[in-house]
CSV table of C-alpha atoms in Angstrom, one decimal:
chain,number,residue,atom,x,y,z
J,1323,MET,CA,146.4,85.7,165.9
J,1324,ILE,CA,147.5,87.9,168.9
J,1325,THR,CA,148.0,91.5,167.8
J,1326,ASN,CA,151.4,93.1,168.6
J,1327,TYR,CA,150.1,95.5,171.3
J,1328,LEU,CA,148.7,92.6,173.3
J,1329,LEU,CA,152.2,91.0,173.3
J,1330,ASP,CA,153.6,94.2,174.9
J,1331,LEU,CA,151.2,94.2,177.8
J,1332,PRO,CA,152.6,93.5,181.3
J,1333,THR,CA,151.2,90.4,183.0
J,1334,PRO,CA,149.1,89.7,184.9
J,1335,CYS,CA,146.6,92.4,183.8
J,1336,HIS,CA,143.0,92.9,182.8
J,1337,VAL,CA,142.2,93.4,179.1
J,1338,ILE,CA,138.8,94.9,178.6
J,1339,ASP,CA,137.2,95.3,175.2
J,1340,LEU,CA,135.3,98.5,175.2
J,1341,ASP,CA,133.7,97.7,171.8
J,1342,LYS,CA,132.3,94.5,173.3
J,1343,ILE,CA,130.9,96.4,176.3
J,1344,GLU,CA,129.2,98.9,174.0
J,1345,SER,CA,127.7,96.0,172.0
J,1346,ASN,CA,126.3,94.4,175.2
J,1347,LEU,CA,124.9,97.8,176.4
J,1348,ASN,CA,123.1,98.2,173.1
J,1349,VAL,CA,121.3,94.8,173.8
J,1350,LEU,CA,120.4,96.0,177.3
J,1351,GLU,CA,119.1,99.3,176.1
J,1352,TYR,CA,116.9,97.5,173.5
J,1353,LEU,CA,115.5,95.3,176.2
J,1354,CYS,CA,114.8,98.3,178.5
J,1355,LYS,CA,112.8,100.0,175.7
J,1356,LYS,CA,110.8,96.9,174.9
J,1357,THR,CA,110.0,96.1,178.6
J,1358,ASN,CA,109.9,99.5,180.2
J,1359,LEU,CA,112.3,98.4,183.0
J,1360,LEU,CA,114.9,100.4,184.8
J,1361,LEU,CA,118.5,99.1,184.8
J,1362,LEU,CA,120.8,99.2,187.8
J,1363,PHE,CA,124.5,98.6,187.6
J,1364,ALA,CA,125.9,96.4,190.5
J,1365,LEU,CA,129.2,97.7,191.7
J,1366,LYS,CA,129.7,94.5,193.6
J,1367,GLY,CA,130.4,92.8,190.2
J,1368,PHE,CA,132.7,95.4,188.8
J,1369,SER,CA,134.0,98.6,190.3
J,1370,ASN,CA,136.9,99.8,188.2
J,1371,PRO,CA,136.4,103.6,188.0
J,1372,GLN,CA,138.6,103.9,185.0
J,1373,ILE,CA,136.4,101.8,182.9
J,1374,LEU,CA,133.0,102.6,184.5
J,1375,LYS,CA,133.1,106.2,183.3
J,1376,TYR,CA,132.8,104.9,179.7
J,1377,PHE,CA,129.4,103.2,180.2
J,1378,ILE,CA,127.9,104.1,183.6
J,1379,LEU,CA,125.5,106.6,182.2
J,1380,HIS,CA,123.8,103.9,180.1
J,1381,PHE,CA,122.2,102.8,183.4
J,1382,ASP,CA,119.3,104.2,185.5
J,1383,GLY,CA,120.9,103.7,188.8
J,1384,ILE,CA,123.6,102.0,190.9
J,1385,SER,CA,123.3,99.0,193.1
J,1386,ALA,CA,125.6,99.2,196.2
J,1387,SER,CA,126.1,96.6,199.0
J,1388,SER,CA,128.3,98.6,201.4
J,1389,LEU,CA,129.3,102.0,202.6
J,1390,TRP,CA,132.3,102.2,200.3
J,1391,GLU,CA,130.3,101.1,197.2
J,1392,ALA,CA,127.6,103.7,197.9
J,1393,ARG,CA,130.3,106.3,198.3
J,1394,LEU,CA,132.1,105.3,195.1
J,1395,ALA,CA,128.7,105.4,193.3
J,1396,LYS,CA,128.1,109.0,194.4
J,1397,GLU,CA,131.7,110.0,193.4
J,1398,LEU,CA,131.3,108.5,189.9
J,1399,THR,CA,127.8,109.7,189.0
J,1400,SER,CA,124.7,111.6,189.9
J,1401,LEU,CA,122.5,108.5,189.3
J,1402,PRO,CA,120.3,107.2,192.2
J,1403,VAL,CA,122.1,104.8,194.5
J,1404,HIS,CA,120.2,101.7,195.7
J,1405,THR,CA,121.9,100.1,198.8
J,1406,PHE,CA,121.1,96.7,200.1
J,1407,SER,CA,123.1,94.8,202.8
J,1408,PRO,CA,122.1,91.7,204.8
J,1409,SER,CA,123.2,93.7,207.9
J,1410,TYR,CA,123.7,97.4,208.8
J,1411,CYS,CA,125.5,98.7,211.9
J,1412,GLU,CA,124.8,101.8,213.9
J,1413,LYS,CA,128.3,103.2,213.4
J,1414,THR,CA,128.1,103.5,209.6
J,1415,PHE,CA,124.4,103.6,208.9
J,1416,SER,CA,124.1,107.4,208.8
J,1417,SER,CA,127.0,107.6,206.4
J,1418,ILE,CA,125.4,105.0,204.1
J,1419,CYS,CA,122.2,107.0,204.1
J,1420,SER,CA,124.1,110.1,203.1
J,1421,PHE,CA,125.3,108.4,199.9
J,1422,SER,CA,122.1,106.5,199.1
J,1423,ASP,CA,118.7,107.3,197.6
J,1424,TYR,CA,117.1,104.0,198.3
J,1425,ILE,CA,117.8,101.7,201.3
J,1426,ILE,CA,116.7,98.1,201.2
J,1427,PHE,CA,116.4,96.1,204.4
J,1428,ASN,CA,116.8,92.4,204.9
J,1429,SER,CA,114.5,91.8,207.8
J,1430,ILE,CA,111.6,93.4,209.8
J,1431,SER,CA,113.9,93.9,212.8
J,1432,GLN,CA,116.4,95.8,210.6
J,1433,TRP,CA,113.6,98.0,209.4
J,1434,GLU,CA,112.3,98.6,212.9
J,1435,ARG,CA,115.8,99.4,214.1
J,1436,PHE,CA,116.6,102.1,211.5
J,1437,LYS,CA,113.2,103.3,210.3
J,1438,THR,CA,113.4,106.6,212.4
J,1439,THR,CA,116.6,107.5,210.5
J,1440,ILE,CA,115.1,106.6,207.1
J,1441,ILE,CA,111.9,108.7,207.7
J,1442,SER,CA,113.9,111.7,209.0
J,1443,GLU,CA,116.2,111.5,206.1
J,1444,LYS,CA,113.2,111.2,203.7
J,1445,LEU,CA,114.9,108.2,201.9
J,1446,ASN,CA,113.0,105.7,199.8
J,1447,CYS,CA,112.9,102.4,201.6
J,1448,GLY,CA,112.3,98.8,200.4
J,1449,ILE,CA,112.4,95.4,202.0
J,1450,ARG,CA,113.8,92.2,200.7
J,1451,ILE,CA,111.5,89.2,200.7
J,1452,ASN,CA,112.2,85.5,200.4
J,1453,PRO,CA,109.7,84.2,197.8
J,1454,GLU,CA,110.6,80.7,199.0
J,1455,TYR,CA,110.7,79.7,195.3
J,1456,SER,CA,113.7,79.1,193.2
J,1457,GLU,CA,114.7,77.0,190.2
J,1458,ILE,CA,118.4,77.0,191.3
J,1459,LYS,CA,119.3,73.3,191.7
J,1460,LYS,CA,122.5,73.8,193.8
J,1461,TYR,CA,121.5,74.2,197.5
J,1462,ALA,CA,124.7,76.1,198.5
J,1463,ILE,CA,124.0,79.0,196.1
J,1464,ASN,CA,120.2,79.1,196.5
J,1465,PRO,CA,119.3,82.3,198.4
J,1466,CYS,CA,115.7,81.1,198.8
J,1467,HIS,CA,116.0,77.7,200.6
J,1468,PRO,CA,113.9,77.2,203.7
J,1469,SER,CA,116.8,78.0,206.1
J,1470,SER,CA,118.0,81.1,204.2
J,1471,ARG,CA,118.5,84.3,206.2
J,1472,PHE,CA,118.0,86.4,203.0
J,1473,GLY,CA,114.8,88.3,203.1
J,1474,VAL,CA,111.5,88.2,205.0
J,1475,HIS,CA,109.7,84.8,204.8
J,1476,ILE,CA,106.0,84.5,203.8
J,1477,GLU,CA,104.7,83.9,207.3
J,1478,GLU,CA,106.4,87.2,208.5
J,1479,LEU,CA,105.0,89.4,205.7
J,1480,GLU,CA,101.8,90.0,207.5
J,1481,LYS,CA,103.7,91.7,210.4
J,1482,ILE,CA,105.0,94.4,208.1
J,1483,ASP,CA,103.5,97.9,208.0
J,1484,PHE,CA,104.0,98.9,204.4
J,1485,SER,CA,103.0,102.5,204.8
J,1486,ASN,CA,106.6,103.7,204.7
J,1487,ILE,CA,108.0,101.0,202.5
J,1488,LYS,CA,108.0,101.8,198.8
J,1489,GLY,CA,108.9,98.5,197.3
J,1490,ILE,CA,110.1,94.9,197.6
J,1491,HIS,CA,113.4,93.4,196.6
J,1492,PHE,CA,114.1,89.7,195.9
J,1493,HIS,CA,116.8,87.6,194.4
J,1494,ASN,CA,116.4,84.0,193.3
J,1495,MET,CA,118.0,83.6,189.9
J,1496,CYS,CA,121.4,82.5,188.7
J,1497,GLU,CA,122.0,82.3,184.9
J,1498,GLN,CA,118.3,81.9,184.2
J,1499,TYR,CA,115.9,83.6,182.0
J,1500,SER,CA,112.5,85.3,181.8
J,1501,ASP,CA,110.5,82.1,182.3
J,1502,THR,CA,112.0,81.8,185.8
J,1503,PHE,CA,111.3,85.4,186.5
J,1504,ARG,CA,107.7,85.0,185.4
J,1505,ASN,CA,107.2,81.9,187.6
J,1506,THR,CA,108.7,83.8,190.6
J,1507,LEU,CA,106.3,86.8,190.1
J,1508,THR,CA,103.3,84.4,190.0
J,1509,VAL,CA,104.4,82.9,193.4
J,1510,ILE,CA,105.0,86.4,194.9
J,1511,GLU,CA,101.6,87.7,193.7
J,1512,LYS,CA,99.8,84.7,195.2
J,1513,ASN,CA,101.7,85.2,198.5
J,1514,LEU,CA,100.8,88.9,198.7
J,1515,GLU,CA,97.2,88.2,197.8
J,1516,TYR,CA,97.1,85.7,200.6
J,1517,ILE,CA,98.5,88.2,203.1
J,1518,TYR,CA,96.0,90.9,201.8
J,1519,ILE,CA,93.0,88.5,202.3
J,1520,LYS,CA,94.2,87.4,205.7
J,1521,ARG,CA,94.5,91.1,206.8
J,1522,ASN,CA,91.3,92.3,205.3
J,1523,GLY,CA,89.1,89.3,205.6
């Protein structure tokens, strides 16, 4: 049965159930406590500031993918902002840095181009890698296929000087679960071990 107040709402409009959001957040908080992970909220997926204020502090940081998302994140909260973009431009990069705590690069050339700024601003830096492993069946939405421009490929990893890079970023899952994540970590560990042995003999 549709309640009376729903019948009075103008259309089209978004109807958001805050109780349901709270219930989902309780599940996430339970998982965080069990696994000791940090949870980032991706503004790309939902950026309504009127609703975000109700639950944003349940997260450990914000994931941004543009200057405007990074700026919105800083306006909404004091949580750390992690910014990743497949490409950055000279004109806006300094502004992105001013709103970000972590900058993640998509390629070695990107890192080389902007590393002076990152080091001078004392920002934490990560680089996206392409694990070249995915269980996504649909080619069009698989970010790890052989021709993908997302992330540094295995054969390029040995060219990276990790002394100023604090972590790696990867994305290869779509509506999948912990078994896929475990399989991916196994592949990444083997690749990094291979690079380490190749470098050190």
